[in-house]
GROMACS .gro file of C-alpha atoms in nm:
model
  215
    1UNK     CA    1   0.000   0.000   0.000
    2UNK     CA    2   0.277   0.238   0.095
    3UNK     CA    3   0.477   0.154  -0.219
    4UNK     CA    4   0.175   0.223  -0.440
    5UNK     CA    5   0.120   0.560  -0.265
    6UNK     CA    6   0.484   0.654  -0.311
    7UNK     CA    7   0.461   0.574  -0.682
    8UNK     CA    8   0.151   0.790  -0.713
    9UNK     CA    9   0.318   1.082  -0.536
   10UNK     CA   10   0.625   1.042  -0.754
   11UNK     CA   11   0.411   1.049  -1.067
   12UNK     CA   12   0.236   1.367  -0.952
   13UNK     CA   13   0.571   1.524  -0.867
   14UNK     CA   14   0.709   1.438  -1.211
   15UNK     CA   15   0.405   1.599  -1.374
   16UNK     CA   16   0.453   1.913  -1.164
   17UNK     CA   17   0.819   1.931  -1.264
   18UNK     CA   18   0.723   1.887  -1.629
   19UNK     CA   19   0.465   2.168  -1.608
   20UNK     CA   20   0.720   2.389  -1.433
   21UNK     CA   21   0.973   2.331  -1.712
   22UNK     CA   22   0.712   2.419  -1.972
   23UNK     CA   23   0.624   2.738  -1.783
   24UNK     CA   24   0.989   2.839  -1.755
   25UNK     CA   25   1.044   2.772  -2.126
   26UNK     CA   26   0.733   2.973  -2.213
   27UNK     CA   27   0.840   3.268  -1.997
   28UNK     CA   28   1.190   3.253  -2.142
   29UNK     CA   29   1.049   3.257  -2.493
   30UNK     CA   30   0.821   3.550  -2.410
   31UNK     CA   31   1.116   3.740  -2.263
   32UNK     CA   32   1.326   3.681  -2.574
   33UNK     CA   33   1.044   3.795  -2.801
   34UNK     CA   34   0.985   4.106  -2.588
   35UNK     CA   35   1.357   4.189  -2.591
   36UNK     CA   36   1.363   4.143  -2.968
   37UNK     CA   37   1.067   4.380  -3.010
   38UNK     CA   38   1.236   4.640  -2.790
   39UNK     CA   39   1.554   4.616  -2.995
   40UNK     CA   40   1.355   4.649  -3.318
   41UNK     CA   41   1.176   4.959  -3.190
   42UNK     CA   42   1.505   5.114  -3.073
   43UNK     CA   43   1.666   5.044  -3.410
   44UNK     CA   44   1.371   5.196  -3.593
   45UNK     CA   45   1.387   5.502  -3.368
   46UNK     CA   46   1.757   5.550  -3.439
   47UNK     CA   47   1.689   5.512  -3.808
   48UNK     CA   48   1.418   5.779  -3.799
   49UNK     CA   49   1.636   6.017  -3.599
   50UNK     CA   50   1.916   5.978  -3.850
   51UNK     CA   51   1.689   6.019  -4.152
   52UNK     CA   52   1.792   6.315  -4.371
   53UNK     CA   53   1.427   6.363  -4.465
   54UNK     CA   54   1.328   6.411  -4.101
   55UNK     CA   55   1.617   6.653  -4.044
   56UNK     CA   56   1.517   6.849  -4.354
   57UNK     CA   57   1.156   6.868  -4.239
   58UNK     CA   58   1.259   6.990  -3.894
   59UNK     CA   59   1.475   7.260  -4.054
   60UNK     CA   60   1.185   7.376  -4.272
   61UNK     CA   61   0.949   7.390  -3.975
   62UNK     CA   62   1.201   7.591  -3.774
   63UNK     CA   63   1.243   7.830  -4.066
   64UNK     CA   64   0.866   7.881  -4.094
   65UNK     CA   65   0.840   7.939  -3.720
   66UNK     CA   66   1.124   8.189  -3.740
   67UNK     CA   67   0.949   8.381  -4.018
   68UNK     CA   68   0.628   8.393  -3.816
   69UNK     CA   69   0.819   8.549  -3.522
   70UNK     CA   70   1.047   8.792  -3.702
   71UNK     CA   71   0.831   9.096  -3.620
   72UNK     CA   72   0.776   8.992  -3.258
   73UNK     CA   73   0.914   9.151  -2.945
   74UNK     CA   74   0.942   8.939  -2.630
   75UNK     CA   75   0.906   9.110  -2.291
   76UNK     CA   76   1.067   8.907  -2.014
   77UNK     CA   77   1.028   8.933  -1.637
   78UNK     CA   78   0.697   9.123  -1.658
   79UNK     CA   79   0.484   8.992  -1.368
   80UNK     CA   80   0.137   8.877  -1.466
   81UNK     CA   81  -0.149   9.062  -1.298
   82UNK     CA   82  -0.520   8.999  -1.300
   83UNK     CA   83  -0.707   9.239  -1.530
   84UNK     CA   84  -0.378   9.384  -1.653
   85UNK     CA   85  -0.375   9.630  -1.942
   86UNK     CA   86  -0.103   9.527  -2.185
   87UNK     CA   87  -0.191   9.809  -2.423
   88UNK     CA   88  -0.103  10.056  -2.147
   89UNK     CA   89   0.227   9.871  -2.103
   90UNK     CA   90   0.319   9.969  -2.459
   91UNK     CA   91   0.256  10.333  -2.375
   92UNK     CA   92   0.487  10.309  -2.074
   93UNK     CA   93   0.756  10.142  -2.285
   94UNK     CA   94   0.723  10.419  -2.542
   95UNK     CA   95   0.779  10.684  -2.275
   96UNK     CA   96   1.056  10.499  -2.087
   97UNK     CA   97   1.262  10.433  -2.401
   98UNK     CA   98   1.170  10.755  -2.580
   99UNK     CA   99   1.080  10.559  -2.892
  100UNK     CA  100   0.793  10.596  -3.136
  101UNK     CA  101   0.548  10.304  -3.135
  102UNK     CA  102   0.233  10.423  -3.314
  103UNK     CA  103  -0.082  10.227  -3.236
  104UNK     CA  104  -0.123  10.137  -3.604
  105UNK     CA  105   0.215   9.961  -3.593
  106UNK     CA  106   0.097   9.720  -3.323
  107UNK     CA  107  -0.077   9.413  -3.462
  108UNK     CA  108  -0.126   9.245  -3.126
  109UNK     CA  109   0.004   9.212  -2.772
  110UNK     CA  110  -0.083   8.913  -2.558
  111UNK     CA  111   0.073   8.663  -2.323
  112UNK     CA  112   0.186   8.323  -2.445
  113UNK     CA  113   0.327   8.028  -2.248
  114UNK     CA  114   0.705   8.025  -2.252
  115UNK     CA  115   0.847   7.674  -2.257
  116UNK     CA  116   1.102   7.623  -1.982
  117UNK     CA  117   1.412   7.437  -2.098
  118UNK     CA  118   1.472   7.300  -1.749
  119UNK     CA  119   1.125   7.150  -1.715
  120UNK     CA  120   0.976   7.416  -1.485
  121UNK     CA  121   0.615   7.533  -1.516
  122UNK     CA  122   0.585   7.764  -1.820
  123UNK     CA  123   0.550   8.138  -1.764
  124UNK     CA  124   0.306   8.347  -1.965
  125UNK     CA  125   0.514   8.624  -2.121
  126UNK     CA  126   0.394   8.927  -2.320
  127UNK     CA  127   0.462   8.911  -2.694
  128UNK     CA  128   0.424   9.225  -2.904
  129UNK     CA  129   0.373   9.172  -3.276
  130UNK     CA  130   0.461   9.476  -3.488
  131UNK     CA  131   0.391   9.535  -3.855
  132UNK     CA  132   0.753   9.504  -3.974
  133UNK     CA  133   1.084   9.371  -3.849
  134UNK     CA  134   1.240   9.717  -3.892
  135UNK     CA  135   0.994   9.865  -3.644
  136UNK     CA  136   1.062   9.579  -3.404
  137UNK     CA  137   1.435   9.644  -3.438
  138UNK     CA  138   1.384  10.016  -3.372
  139UNK     CA  139   1.230   9.934  -3.034
  140UNK     CA  140   1.509   9.689  -2.953
  141UNK     CA  141   1.766   9.950  -3.053
  142UNK     CA  142   1.611  10.202  -2.814
  143UNK     CA  143   1.612   9.940  -2.539
  144UNK     CA  144   1.982   9.866  -2.593
  145UNK     CA  145   2.070  10.234  -2.592
  146UNK     CA  146   1.883  10.279  -2.265
  147UNK     CA  147   2.106  10.004  -2.116
  148UNK     CA  148   1.836   9.902  -1.870
  149UNK     CA  149   1.462   9.915  -1.818
  150UNK     CA  150   1.305   9.878  -1.474
  151UNK     CA  151   0.956   9.766  -1.381
  152UNK     CA  152   0.882  10.090  -1.196
  153UNK     CA  153   0.947  10.282  -1.520
  154UNK     CA  154   0.665  10.080  -1.673
  155UNK     CA  155   0.431  10.154  -1.381
  156UNK     CA  156   0.445   9.794  -1.259
  157UNK     CA  157   0.372   9.771  -0.887
  158UNK     CA  158   0.607   9.592  -0.651
  159UNK     CA  159   0.980   9.584  -0.595
  160UNK     CA  160   1.161   9.734  -0.898
  161UNK     CA  161   1.307   9.463  -1.120
  162UNK     CA  162   1.480   9.465  -1.455
  163UNK     CA  163   1.264   9.411  -1.763
  164UNK     CA  164   1.425   9.239  -2.060
  165UNK     CA  165   1.330   9.290  -2.424
  166UNK     CA  166   1.449   9.041  -2.682
  167UNK     CA  167   1.373   8.897  -3.020
  168UNK     CA  168   1.110   8.624  -3.006
  169UNK     CA  169   1.331   8.323  -3.079
  170UNK     CA  170   1.212   7.974  -3.164
  171UNK     CA  171   1.258   7.708  -2.898
  172UNK     CA  172   1.545   7.558  -3.099
  173UNK     CA  173   1.728   7.892  -3.110
  174UNK     CA  174   1.660   7.959  -2.742
  175UNK     CA  175   1.814   7.626  -2.653
  176UNK     CA  176   2.117   7.698  -2.871
  177UNK     CA  177   2.153   8.051  -2.730
  178UNK     CA  178   2.144   7.920  -2.375
  179UNK     CA  179   2.407   7.659  -2.458
  180UNK     CA  180   2.628   7.923  -2.625
  181UNK     CA  181   2.614   8.146  -2.319
  182UNK     CA  182   2.719   7.859  -2.093
  183UNK     CA  183   3.008   7.763  -2.322
  184UNK     CA  184   3.113   8.128  -2.358
  185UNK     CA  185   3.116   8.172  -1.982
  186UNK     CA  186   3.329   7.862  -1.932
  187UNK     CA  187   3.572   7.975  -2.203
  188UNK     CA  188   3.588   8.341  -2.095
  189UNK     CA  189   3.419   8.488  -2.401
  190UNK     CA  190   3.312   8.846  -2.336
  191UNK     CA  191   3.009   8.876  -2.563
  192UNK     CA  192   2.726   8.651  -2.681
  193UNK     CA  193   2.418   8.814  -2.834
  194UNK     CA  194   2.135   8.774  -3.083
  195UNK     CA  195   2.081   8.991  -3.390
  196UNK     CA  196   1.812   8.913  -3.649
  197UNK     CA  197   1.771   8.566  -3.497
  198UNK     CA  198   2.140   8.490  -3.550
  199UNK     CA  199   2.354   8.403  -3.248
  200UNK     CA  200   2.687   8.584  -3.245
  201UNK     CA  201   2.989   8.564  -3.017
  202UNK     CA  202   3.305   8.767  -2.964
  203UNK     CA  203   3.589   8.663  -2.737
  204UNK     CA  204   3.709   9.017  -2.659
  205UNK     CA  205   3.661   9.376  -2.774
  206UNK     CA  206   3.924   9.363  -3.050
  207UNK     CA  207   3.828   9.015  -3.175
  208UNK     CA  208   3.601   8.955  -3.476
  209UNK     CA  209   3.245   8.837  -3.417
  210UNK     CA  210   3.131   8.506  -3.560
  211UNK     CA  211   2.793   8.341  -3.610
  212UNK     CA  212   2.694   8.020  -3.432
  213UNK     CA  213   2.441   7.811  -3.624
  214UNK     CA  214   2.455   7.464  -3.470
  215UNK     CA  215   2.557   7.289  -3.152
   0.00000   0.00000   0.00000
């Protein structure tokens, strides 16, 4: 009786071992297939990233975005207030910089989300769209001649803070400009600036300026 019971238990144990082997083989096969799919997707992704057609399309999109922004003026560090009057802000800028900005030259002024390159929550910054790039450049020229512009000059309540006016760069150019400033600082370059959406650098006062187009 005991021998028969032992044989039965042994048979059941052998079946369990057999099922376990099949399960392990199945899981191993699934893992290999999943790994293969991941490798295929990664290879396809690398192929797409390296595709000249994709790079060309990205360049065209950036060019179109640049053209759409070439008459825009970006106002940085302007605190957002409830029920603010951005049209009045233009009047204060006109007076502070002693520059002509006729109302008919202003197509629009509104806040837009500014993408943060470091992943922070986007700020809504004022963007002024003028009728021509020359008129935009005239305002920027007046801002540069003034050297600085403070929030109290623009009738903005609170502790006086510096207001920055820049060209409205595309995200790609902003990223490149930020990178250039970091590299310039580490290599003791004296000047890095933007003019007509081109990033320029100069090592010292008597050195020639050069344009930076890519990373």
